[in-house]
Amino acid sequence: MTEPQLKKSKKLLAIAVLCILVLGTVVSWQSLSSSPETPSADGDQPNQEDTKFQRPEAWSEYRPATHLTPGQNWMNDPQRPFFLDGLWHFYYLYNADYPDGNGTEWYHTTSTDLVHWKDEGVAIKKYKNGLGDIWTGSAVVDTENTAGFGKNAVISLVTQQVDGVQRQSLFYSTDGGYSFTSYDGNPVMDNPGVEAWRDPKVVWDKERNQWLMLLAEGNKVGFYTSKDLKSWDYQSGFETTDLGVVECPDFFQMTVDGDPERTTWVLGISANGASSGRTTGYTYWTGSFDGKSFTADEKDPRWLDAGSDFYAAVTWDDPAAQDPTDHRYALGWMNNWAYAGDLPLGDWSGGTMSTVRQLSLRDVDGHPQLFSEPIDALDELEGEAVVAEPGAVAKDHEASLGKAESDAYRLHVVLSQDQSAPAEETQVQLKDAQGATVTVGYNFNDQTLFLNRDNDKAAGNMPESYREVRSEKLPVDNGQLSLDILVDTTSIEIFAEDGQAALSSTAFLSPGGHELSLKSFGGTTDMRESSTTPLAVAETQRQ
């Protein structure tokens, strides 16, 4: 997160009337139901199934229904969650002075399932230690008291900037991550005289019994080691090319296809993909690590999500897994600095986190590739599915997939080329009552999945190159494609072929239900399966 980016938040959506102050600060993803003590007009209790998909009257119509959002003001970069005492602890950058003031701090939420979140308030406040506001970093649980603040103290390493100089500071918590104290010896890493020097990611190197830190340093990722989280020694740098100023590094081990004999390191960064026709997002390499240096298997990185709004992403392991390297979780910021100040949010603003997804590393044509799918716990929000009849859609024809009555829903589609007259391209279209459209498509000739937002309500406010995004090459078996599409009031997340490809982007259609259809071009598409499932509107939990 750069200083110019922070300044942009002062200008963001000045027309937004923040009328939802009474809702608290963080949304919890859970079903709505009337209080048992509040009878309906006829004296009967309202049916929970009838109410949980309805939006509260006080909510803005554009506030996301199933995604983690701030109740007011502004959010951006997520901070990697950790698990302690039966709870997930998650922090994100939050500007309480938006839209009239600047500076971010760490806002705290907790969860038992990564779906329902509880508001815990600001954990690390800005402008308190003379080193500036609080930027991106990472928190770890110091199980062995290596830093000297006590066993299981939560240690946070973050970037702070004052007078244009970026430094790394340490904050510690002895109450489980609910409040933090600035270390008297801050900054623990002073700037060596460079402009971009930020976003510390700290991981434990079990094999070598040391802490490892990655820093985003312009077009390089710096590797540092420490025994106590306070004193850090530079070890090496991993240079990148044609990816702009890198941010938010990530580093972890995973097995390929769950095979313990095929374990590899994964280095991830948030970067600019303009040189390869992409937007910004999370890109990664697989390779080896010797305790000091990372060596990539290939020069060119892969992209975890080809959408335009999956940035500053973090990943973390599953403490309940028998082998933590088999899978892990991921979460990203669903916004983009290219147009974050020009989105048609009406009387709501603030930002959105993506749906939490589960990652696995699988072999694709001899190369390890990250797959991502929505976590199973999301199923808790689902209502009753509406199933469309299967059938063939002829060349240049359109077939209805029904109507999504709720503003948040999940669309499952399985389609294939007709063998006698195969389609060249097929499109799933989402259309609101005013005719605004978002299109999810697959081109059988070039074997790519794409998302087109040329005709949604935000298209005119974003660069043309960001309106349509495409996946890397995505071959399908026997010409059959499976799509899992999550739609909310301001976003669409597409997962294809069990998560081999993902596209996550903001998308703006008018609330009030969407007409869903399937179009076929160049031949016939066989629609094998289609179901639309409403997702429960979330309720704000306040302390």
Coordinates of C-alpha atoms in Angstrom, one line a residue:
M1 CA 0.0 0.0 0.0
T2 CA 1.6 3.2 -1.2
E3 CA 1.2 6.8 0.1
P4 CA -0.5 7.9 -3.1
Q5 CA -2.9 5.0 -2.7
L6 CA -3.7 6.2 0.8
K7 CA -4.4 9.7 -0.4
K8 CA -6.8 8.4 -2.9
S9 CA -9.0 7.1 -0.1
K10 CA -9.7 10.8 0.9
K11 CA -11.4 11.3 -2.4
L12 CA -13.3 8.1 -2.5
L13 CA -17.0 8.3 -3.1
A14 CA -17.6 11.8 -1.7
I15 CA -21.3 11.5 -2.6
A16 CA -21.8 8.5 -0.4
V17 CA -24.0 9.2 2.5
L18 CA -22.9 6.9 5.3
C19 CA -26.3 6.2 6.7
I20 CA -25.5 2.8 8.2
L21 CA -23.6 4.0 11.3
V22 CA -26.0 2.2 13.6
L23 CA -25.1 -1.1 12.1
G24 CA -21.8 -1.4 14.0
T25 CA -18.5 -1.9 12.3
V26 CA -18.2 -5.3 10.7
V27 CA -20.6 -7.6 9.0
S28 CA -21.1 -11.1 10.3
W29 CA -22.0 -13.6 7.6
Q30 CA -25.1 -15.3 9.1
S31 CA -28.8 -15.7 8.4
L32 CA -31.3 -13.0 9.4
S33 CA -34.3 -13.9 11.6
S34 CA -36.7 -11.8 13.6
S35 CA -36.3 -11.8 17.3
P36 CA -38.4 -14.4 19.1
E37 CA -39.7 -11.7 21.4
T38 CA -41.1 -9.7 18.4
P39 CA -44.4 -11.1 17.2
S40 CA -45.7 -10.5 13.7
A41 CA -48.8 -8.4 13.0
D42 CA -51.1 -11.4 13.3
G43 CA -49.5 -12.6 16.5
D44 CA -47.6 -15.4 14.8
Q45 CA -43.8 -15.7 14.7
P46 CA -42.3 -14.9 11.3
N47 CA -40.8 -17.8 9.5
Q48 CA -37.0 -17.7 9.4
E49 CA -36.9 -19.2 6.0
D50 CA -39.1 -16.3 4.7
T51 CA -36.9 -13.6 6.2
K52 CA -33.3 -14.6 6.0
F53 CA -32.9 -13.6 2.4
Q54 CA -34.5 -10.2 2.9
R55 CA -32.2 -7.2 3.4
P56 CA -32.7 -5.1 6.6
E57 CA -34.4 -1.8 6.0
A58 CA -31.4 0.1 7.3
W59 CA -29.0 -1.4 4.9
S60 CA -28.0 0.3 1.7
E61 CA -29.1 -1.6 -1.3
Y62 CA -25.6 -1.9 -2.5
R63 CA -23.9 -3.1 0.7
P64 CA -22.7 -6.7 0.1
A65 CA -24.9 -9.3 1.6
T66 CA -22.5 -12.3 2.1
H67 CA -19.1 -10.7 2.2
L68 CA -17.0 -9.3 5.0
T69 CA -17.3 -5.5 5.0
P70 CA -16.9 -2.6 7.4
G71 CA -20.2 -1.2 8.6
Q72 CA -18.8 2.3 7.7
N73 CA -15.8 4.2 6.5
W74 CA -13.1 2.3 4.6
M75 CA -11.2 -1.1 4.4
N76 CA -8.4 -2.4 2.3
D77 CA -5.6 -4.9 2.7
P78 CA -6.4 -8.1 4.6
Q79 CA -3.9 -9.3 7.1
R80 CA -3.2 -13.1 7.4
P81 CA -5.5 -14.7 10.0
F82 CA -4.2 -16.9 12.8
F83 CA -5.9 -19.5 15.0
L84 CA -5.7 -19.2 18.8
D85 CA -7.9 -20.5 21.6
G86 CA -10.6 -21.8 19.3
L87 CA -11.0 -18.7 17.2
W88 CA -9.7 -17.3 13.9
H89 CA -8.4 -13.8 14.4
F90 CA -8.4 -11.6 11.3
Y91 CA -7.3 -8.0 10.8
Y92 CA -7.7 -5.6 7.9
L93 CA -6.6 -2.0 7.2
Y94 CA -9.3 0.4 8.2
N95 CA -9.6 4.2 7.9
A96 CA -12.0 5.5 10.6
D97 CA -11.6 9.1 9.2
Y98 CA -12.8 8.3 5.7
P99 CA -13.7 10.2 3.6
D100 CA -12.4 13.4 5.2
G101 CA -9.2 12.1 6.8
N102 CA -6.3 9.7 6.0
G103 CA -4.4 6.9 7.7
T104 CA -5.1 3.3 8.3
E105 CA -5.0 1.1 11.4
W106 CA -5.7 -2.6 12.1
Y107 CA -9.3 -3.6 12.6
H108 CA -10.0 -6.9 14.4
T109 CA -12.7 -9.6 13.7
T110 CA -13.0 -13.2 15.0
S111 CA -14.6 -16.3 13.6
T112 CA -15.1 -20.0 14.4
D113 CA -15.7 -21.0 10.8
L114 CA -14.3 -18.3 8.4
V115 CA -17.9 -17.5 7.4
H116 CA -19.5 -15.9 10.5
W117 CA -17.4 -12.9 11.8
K118 CA -17.7 -11.0 15.1
D119 CA -16.6 -7.3 15.4
E120 CA -13.8 -6.8 17.9
G121 CA -12.9 -3.2 17.2
V122 CA -9.6 -1.5 16.4
A123 CA -6.6 -3.6 17.7
I124 CA -3.7 -1.4 16.6
K125 CA -4.4 2.3 16.5
K126 CA -2.8 4.8 14.1
Y127 CA -0.5 7.7 15.0
K128 CA 0.2 6.6 18.5
N129 CA 4.0 6.0 18.6
G130 CA 5.3 8.8 16.4
L131 CA 6.1 6.6 13.5
G132 CA 3.0 7.1 11.4
D133 CA -0.2 5.1 10.7
I134 CA -0.4 1.3 10.6
W135 CA 0.1 -0.4 7.2
T136 CA 0.2 -4.0 6.1
G137 CA 2.2 -6.6 7.9
S138 CA 1.6 -10.0 9.6
A139 CA 0.8 -11.4 13.0
V140 CA 2.2 -14.6 14.5
V141 CA 1.6 -16.5 17.7
D142 CA 5.0 -16.8 19.6
T143 CA 4.4 -20.2 21.0
E144 CA 8.0 -20.6 22.3
N145 CA 8.3 -17.0 23.7
T146 CA 11.2 -16.2 21.3
A147 CA 10.5 -12.5 21.6
G148 CA 10.3 -12.4 25.4
F149 CA 6.8 -11.1 25.7
G150 CA 5.4 -14.4 27.1
K151 CA 4.4 -17.8 25.7
N152 CA 1.7 -17.4 23.1
A153 CA 2.0 -13.7 22.9
V154 CA 0.8 -12.4 19.5
I155 CA 3.5 -10.5 17.7
S156 CA 2.7 -8.2 14.8
L157 CA 5.3 -6.8 12.4
V158 CA 3.9 -3.9 10.4
T159 CA 5.0 -1.1 8.1
Q160 CA 4.8 2.4 9.3
Q161 CA 5.6 5.5 7.3
V162 CA 6.4 9.0 8.4
D163 CA 7.8 11.8 6.2
G164 CA 7.8 9.4 3.3
V165 CA 10.1 6.9 5.0
Q166 CA 8.9 3.3 5.4
R167 CA 10.0 1.3 8.5
Q168 CA 9.1 -1.9 10.2
S169 CA 7.7 -1.8 13.7
L170 CA 6.8 -4.5 16.3
F171 CA 3.6 -4.5 18.3
Y172 CA 2.8 -7.2 20.9
S173 CA -0.4 -8.5 22.5
T174 CA -0.6 -10.5 25.7
D175 CA -4.4 -10.8 25.7
G176 CA -4.8 -13.0 22.6
G177 CA -4.7 -10.4 19.9
Y178 CA -7.4 -8.0 21.1
S179 CA -5.1 -5.1 22.0
F180 CA -1.5 -4.4 21.1
T181 CA 1.4 -2.4 22.7
S182 CA 4.1 -0.7 20.6
Y183 CA 7.5 -2.1 21.4
D184 CA 9.8 0.5 23.0
G185 CA 12.6 -0.4 20.6
N186 CA 10.6 0.5 17.4
P187 CA 11.4 0.6 14.6
V188 CA 12.9 -2.9 14.7
M189 CA 14.0 -2.4 11.1
D190 CA 15.0 1.1 10.0
N191 CA 14.9 2.0 6.3
P192 CA 18.2 1.4 4.5
G193 CA 17.6 4.3 2.2
V194 CA 15.0 3.0 -0.3
E195 CA 11.6 4.2 -1.3
A196 CA 9.6 1.0 -1.3
W197 CA 10.3 -1.2 1.7
R198 CA 7.1 -2.6 3.2
D199 CA 4.5 -5.3 3.9
P200 CA 6.5 -7.7 6.2
K201 CA 5.3 -11.3 5.9
V202 CA 6.7 -13.4 8.8
V203 CA 6.7 -17.2 8.8
W204 CA 8.3 -19.9 11.0
D205 CA 11.0 -21.9 9.3
K206 CA 10.6 -25.2 11.3
E207 CA 13.4 -27.0 9.5
R208 CA 16.0 -24.4 10.6
N209 CA 14.4 -23.2 13.8
Q210 CA 14.2 -19.5 12.8
W211 CA 11.8 -16.8 11.9
L212 CA 11.7 -15.8 8.3
M213 CA 10.5 -12.4 7.0
L214 CA 9.8 -11.3 3.4
L215 CA 9.7 -7.6 2.5
A216 CA 8.4 -6.0 -0.7
E217 CA 11.2 -3.8 -2.0
G218 CA 10.3 -2.3 -5.3
N219 CA 10.8 -5.0 -7.9
K220 CA 12.4 -7.3 -5.4
V221 CA 11.3 -9.5 -2.5
G222 CA 13.9 -9.4 0.4
F223 CA 14.5 -12.4 2.7
Y224 CA 15.5 -11.8 6.3
T225 CA 15.9 -14.2 9.3
S226 CA 15.7 -13.7 13.0
K227 CA 15.7 -15.7 16.3
D228 CA 13.7 -13.3 18.4
L229 CA 11.4 -11.3 15.9
K230 CA 13.4 -8.1 16.9
S231 CA 16.8 -8.4 15.2
W232 CA 16.7 -9.2 11.5
D233 CA 19.5 -10.2 9.2
Y234 CA 19.3 -9.8 5.4
Q235 CA 19.8 -13.0 3.5
S236 CA 18.9 -12.6 -0.2
G237 CA 16.6 -10.9 -2.7
F238 CA 14.3 -12.4 -5.3
E239 CA 14.1 -10.1 -8.3
T240 CA 11.0 -9.7 -10.4
T241 CA 10.5 -8.2 -13.9
D242 CA 7.6 -6.5 -15.6
L243 CA 5.4 -6.7 -12.5
G244 CA 5.6 -3.1 -11.3
V245 CA 6.2 -2.4 -7.6
V246 CA 5.5 -5.6 -5.8
E247 CA 3.5 -5.7 -2.6
C248 CA 2.2 -8.1 0.1
P249 CA 4.6 -11.0 -0.3
D250 CA 3.5 -14.5 0.7
F251 CA 5.6 -17.7 1.4
F252 CA 4.6 -21.3 2.2
Q253 CA 5.1 -25.0 1.6
M254 CA 2.6 -27.3 -0.1
T255 CA 2.5 -30.8 -1.4
V256 CA 1.6 -31.5 -5.0
D257 CA -1.5 -33.6 -5.3
G258 CA -1.2 -34.4 -1.6
D259 CA 2.0 -36.4 -2.2
P260 CA 4.5 -35.9 0.7
E261 CA 7.3 -36.8 -1.7
R262 CA 6.4 -33.8 -3.8
T263 CA 6.7 -30.8 -1.5
T264 CA 7.5 -27.4 -2.9
W265 CA 7.7 -23.8 -1.7
V266 CA 5.4 -21.2 -3.1
L267 CA 6.3 -17.5 -3.3
G268 CA 3.4 -15.2 -3.9
I269 CA 3.2 -11.4 -4.4
S270 CA 0.6 -8.8 -5.3
A271 CA 1.7 -7.2 -8.6
N272 CA 0.7 -5.4 -11.8
G273 CA 0.1 -7.7 -14.8
A274 CA -0.2 -5.0 -17.4
S275 CA 2.8 -6.2 -19.3
S276 CA 1.1 -9.5 -20.0
G277 CA -2.4 -8.1 -20.6
R278 CA -3.6 -8.5 -17.1
T279 CA -4.8 -6.2 -14.3
T280 CA -3.4 -6.3 -10.8
G281 CA -3.6 -9.4 -8.6
Y282 CA -1.9 -12.3 -6.8
T283 CA 0.9 -14.0 -8.8
Y284 CA 3.1 -16.8 -7.6
W285 CA 6.1 -19.1 -8.4
T286 CA 6.8 -22.6 -7.1
G287 CA 10.4 -23.5 -6.3
S288 CA 13.0 -24.4 -3.6
F289 CA 14.3 -22.7 -0.5
D290 CA 17.6 -23.4 1.2
G291 CA 17.1 -21.2 4.3
K292 CA 18.4 -18.1 2.7
S293 CA 17.4 -17.9 -1.0
F294 CA 14.4 -18.9 -3.1
T295 CA 14.9 -20.4 -6.5
A296 CA 11.9 -20.5 -8.9
D297 CA 11.1 -23.5 -11.0
E298 CA 10.2 -21.3 -13.9
K299 CA 10.9 -17.6 -14.8
D300 CA 7.3 -16.7 -15.5
P301 CA 4.8 -16.7 -12.6
R302 CA 1.2 -18.0 -12.6
W303 CA -1.8 -16.0 -11.4
L304 CA -4.0 -17.4 -8.7
D305 CA -7.1 -15.4 -9.7
A306 CA -7.4 -13.7 -13.2
G307 CA -10.0 -11.3 -12.0
S308 CA -9.4 -7.6 -11.6
D309 CA -10.4 -7.4 -7.9
F310 CA -8.4 -9.9 -5.9
Y311 CA -5.5 -7.9 -4.5
A312 CA -3.3 -7.9 -1.4
A313 CA -4.3 -11.5 -0.9
V314 CA -3.2 -13.6 2.1
T315 CA -3.0 -17.3 2.5
W316 CA -2.8 -19.4 5.7
D317 CA -2.7 -23.0 6.8
D318 CA -5.4 -25.1 8.4
P319 CA -4.5 -26.1 12.0
A320 CA -7.0 -28.9 11.9
A321 CA -5.5 -30.6 8.8
Q322 CA -3.6 -33.8 9.3
D323 CA -0.9 -32.4 7.0
P324 CA -1.0 -28.6 6.8
T325 CA 0.8 -28.7 3.5
D326 CA -2.1 -30.5 1.8
H327 CA -4.3 -27.4 1.6
R328 CA -4.6 -23.8 2.9
Y329 CA -7.0 -20.9 2.8
A330 CA -6.9 -17.6 0.9
L331 CA -8.7 -14.2 1.1
G332 CA -8.2 -11.0 -1.0
W333 CA -9.4 -7.4 -1.1
M334 CA -12.1 -7.0 -3.8
N335 CA -11.3 -3.6 -5.1
N336 CA -8.8 -1.9 -7.4
W337 CA -6.9 1.3 -7.1
A338 CA -7.6 2.0 -10.8
Y339 CA -11.2 2.8 -10.0
A340 CA -11.8 2.5 -6.3
G341 CA -13.0 6.1 -6.0
D342 CA -15.5 5.9 -8.9
L343 CA -17.8 3.0 -8.0
P344 CA -21.5 3.5 -8.0
L345 CA -22.2 2.6 -4.4
G346 CA -25.1 4.9 -3.8
D347 CA -25.4 5.5 0.0
W348 CA -22.9 2.8 1.0
S349 CA -19.1 2.6 0.7
G350 CA -16.3 0.9 2.5
G351 CA -14.9 -2.0 0.5
T352 CA -15.3 -5.8 0.5
M353 CA -13.2 -8.9 1.2
S354 CA -13.5 -11.9 -1.1
T355 CA -15.2 -15.1 -0.1
V356 CA -12.7 -17.3 1.8
R357 CA -11.4 -20.0 -0.5
Q358 CA -9.5 -23.3 0.0
L359 CA -6.3 -23.8 -2.0
S360 CA -4.7 -27.0 -3.2
L361 CA -1.6 -27.5 -5.4
R362 CA -2.2 -29.9 -8.3
D363 CA -0.1 -31.1 -11.2
V364 CA -1.3 -29.7 -14.6
D365 CA 0.7 -31.0 -17.5
G366 CA 3.8 -31.5 -15.4
H367 CA 3.6 -28.1 -13.6
P368 CA 2.3 -27.4 -10.1
Q369 CA -0.7 -25.1 -10.1
L370 CA -2.8 -23.6 -7.4
F371 CA -6.5 -24.4 -7.5
S372 CA -9.0 -22.4 -5.4
E373 CA -12.6 -23.2 -4.4
P374 CA -15.1 -21.6 -2.0
I375 CA -14.8 -23.2 1.5
D376 CA -17.4 -25.8 2.4
A377 CA -18.7 -23.6 5.3
L378 CA -20.3 -21.3 2.7
D379 CA -22.9 -23.9 2.2
E380 CA -24.4 -22.8 5.6
L381 CA -25.8 -19.7 3.8
E382 CA -27.6 -21.5 1.0
G383 CA -31.3 -21.7 0.7
E384 CA -33.4 -23.9 -1.6
A385 CA -32.0 -24.3 -5.1
V386 CA -34.1 -23.6 -8.2
V387 CA -33.1 -26.1 -10.9
A388 CA -33.5 -25.4 -14.7
E389 CA -34.3 -28.2 -17.1
P390 CA -31.3 -29.4 -19.2
G391 CA -31.4 -28.9 -22.9
A392 CA -29.6 -27.8 -26.1
V393 CA -29.1 -24.1 -27.0
A394 CA -28.8 -23.7 -30.8
K395 CA -26.4 -21.4 -32.6
D396 CA -27.0 -17.7 -31.9
H397 CA -29.9 -18.6 -29.6
E398 CA -30.6 -17.9 -26.0
A399 CA -32.2 -20.0 -23.3
S400 CA -33.4 -18.9 -19.9
L401 CA -31.8 -20.2 -16.7
G402 CA -34.5 -18.7 -14.6
K403 CA -34.4 -15.7 -12.3
A404 CA -32.4 -15.0 -9.2
E405 CA -34.8 -13.4 -6.8
S406 CA -32.3 -12.5 -4.1
D407 CA -29.4 -10.1 -4.5
A408 CA -26.9 -12.7 -3.4
Y409 CA -26.9 -16.2 -4.9
R410 CA -24.8 -19.1 -6.2
L411 CA -25.2 -20.3 -9.7
H412 CA -23.9 -23.8 -10.7
V413 CA -23.7 -24.6 -14.4
V414 CA -22.4 -27.6 -16.3
L415 CA -22.3 -27.2 -20.1
S416 CA -20.6 -28.8 -23.1
Q417 CA -20.3 -28.6 -26.9
D418 CA -22.9 -30.5 -28.9
Q419 CA -21.1 -33.2 -30.7
S420 CA -22.9 -32.8 -34.1
A421 CA -22.7 -28.9 -34.2
P422 CA -20.2 -27.8 -31.5
A423 CA -20.4 -24.3 -30.1
E424 CA -17.4 -22.0 -30.5
E425 CA -18.3 -19.9 -27.5
T426 CA -20.9 -20.0 -24.8
Q427 CA -22.0 -17.2 -22.4
V428 CA -23.9 -17.1 -19.2
Q429 CA -25.5 -13.6 -18.8
L430 CA -26.8 -11.9 -15.7
K431 CA -29.1 -9.0 -16.5
D432 CA -30.9 -6.6 -14.2
A433 CA -34.3 -4.9 -14.7
Q434 CA -32.7 -1.9 -16.4
G435 CA -30.8 -4.0 -18.9
A436 CA -27.3 -3.8 -17.3
T437 CA -25.4 -7.0 -18.0
V438 CA -22.5 -9.0 -16.7
T439 CA -21.3 -11.9 -18.9
V440 CA -19.4 -15.0 -17.9
G441 CA -18.1 -16.9 -21.0
Y442 CA -15.9 -19.6 -22.3
N443 CA -14.3 -19.8 -25.7
F444 CA -13.8 -23.3 -26.9
N445 CA -11.3 -22.3 -29.6
D446 CA -8.8 -20.5 -27.4
Q447 CA -9.8 -22.5 -24.3
T448 CA -10.1 -19.5 -21.9
L449 CA -12.7 -18.4 -19.4
F450 CA -13.6 -14.7 -19.4
L451 CA -15.7 -12.2 -17.5
N452 CA -17.0 -9.1 -19.3
R453 CA -18.3 -6.0 -17.5
D454 CA -18.7 -3.7 -20.5
N455 CA -22.4 -3.2 -19.8
D456 CA -22.6 -3.1 -16.0
K457 CA -23.1 0.1 -14.0
A458 CA -19.5 0.7 -13.3
A459 CA -17.9 0.1 -16.7
G460 CA -17.8 3.8 -17.6
N461 CA -15.7 4.5 -14.6
M462 CA -12.9 2.1 -15.1
P463 CA -10.1 1.6 -17.7
E464 CA -11.3 -0.3 -20.7
S465 CA -8.6 -3.0 -20.3
Y466 CA -10.1 -3.8 -16.9
R467 CA -13.6 -4.5 -18.1
E468 CA -12.9 -7.9 -19.6
V469 CA -10.5 -10.3 -18.0
R470 CA -9.5 -13.8 -19.1
S471 CA -8.0 -16.8 -17.4
E472 CA -4.9 -18.7 -18.4
K473 CA -5.5 -21.5 -20.9
L474 CA -8.2 -23.8 -19.4
P475 CA -8.7 -27.0 -21.4
V476 CA -11.9 -28.9 -20.6
D477 CA -12.4 -32.7 -20.7
N478 CA -14.7 -33.9 -23.4
G479 CA -15.7 -30.4 -24.1
Q480 CA -17.5 -30.1 -20.8
L481 CA -17.2 -27.1 -18.5
S482 CA -18.3 -26.8 -14.8
L483 CA -18.8 -23.3 -13.3
D484 CA -19.5 -22.3 -9.7
I485 CA -20.5 -18.6 -9.7
L486 CA -20.9 -16.5 -6.5
V487 CA -22.8 -13.3 -7.0
D488 CA -23.3 -10.5 -4.4
T489 CA -24.6 -7.0 -4.7
T490 CA -21.2 -5.6 -5.8
S491 CA -19.2 -8.6 -6.9
I492 CA -18.9 -11.8 -8.9
E493 CA -16.5 -14.7 -8.1
I494 CA -16.2 -17.4 -10.7
F495 CA -14.6 -20.8 -10.1
A496 CA -14.2 -23.2 -13.1
E497 CA -13.3 -26.9 -13.3
D498 CA -13.0 -27.5 -9.5
G499 CA -11.1 -24.2 -9.1
Q500 CA -8.5 -24.6 -11.8
A501 CA -9.4 -21.1 -12.9
A502 CA -10.9 -18.3 -10.8
L503 CA -12.1 -14.8 -11.8
S504 CA -13.0 -12.4 -9.0
S505 CA -14.2 -8.8 -9.8
T506 CA -16.5 -6.1 -8.6
A507 CA -19.7 -6.1 -10.7
F508 CA -22.6 -3.7 -10.4
L509 CA -26.2 -4.6 -11.4
S510 CA -29.2 -3.0 -9.8
P511 CA -30.6 -4.9 -6.8
G512 CA -34.0 -6.6 -7.1
G513 CA -33.2 -9.8 -8.9
H514 CA -31.4 -10.8 -12.1
E515 CA -32.6 -12.7 -15.2
L516 CA -30.1 -15.5 -16.0
S517 CA -29.6 -16.9 -19.5
L518 CA -27.3 -19.0 -21.6
K519 CA -26.3 -18.0 -25.2
S520 CA -24.5 -20.1 -27.7
F521 CA -22.3 -18.9 -30.6
G522 CA -20.9 -20.7 -33.6
G523 CA -22.8 -23.9 -32.9
T524 CA -24.9 -25.7 -30.2
T525 CA -24.3 -25.7 -26.5
D526 CA -25.7 -28.5 -24.3
M527 CA -26.8 -27.2 -21.0
R528 CA -26.4 -30.3 -18.8
E529 CA -27.0 -28.8 -15.3
S530 CA -28.1 -25.4 -13.9
S531 CA -29.2 -24.5 -10.4
T532 CA -29.6 -21.1 -8.7
T533 CA -29.4 -21.0 -4.9
P534 CA -30.1 -17.9 -2.8
L535 CA -27.4 -17.0 -0.2
A536 CA -28.6 -15.7 3.2
V537 CA -28.2 -12.0 3.9
A538 CA -25.8 -11.3 6.7
E539 CA -26.6 -9.8 10.1
T540 CA -24.3 -7.3 11.9
Q541 CA -23.1 -8.5 15.2
R542 CA -22.1 -5.8 17.7
Q543 CA -20.5 -6.0 21.0

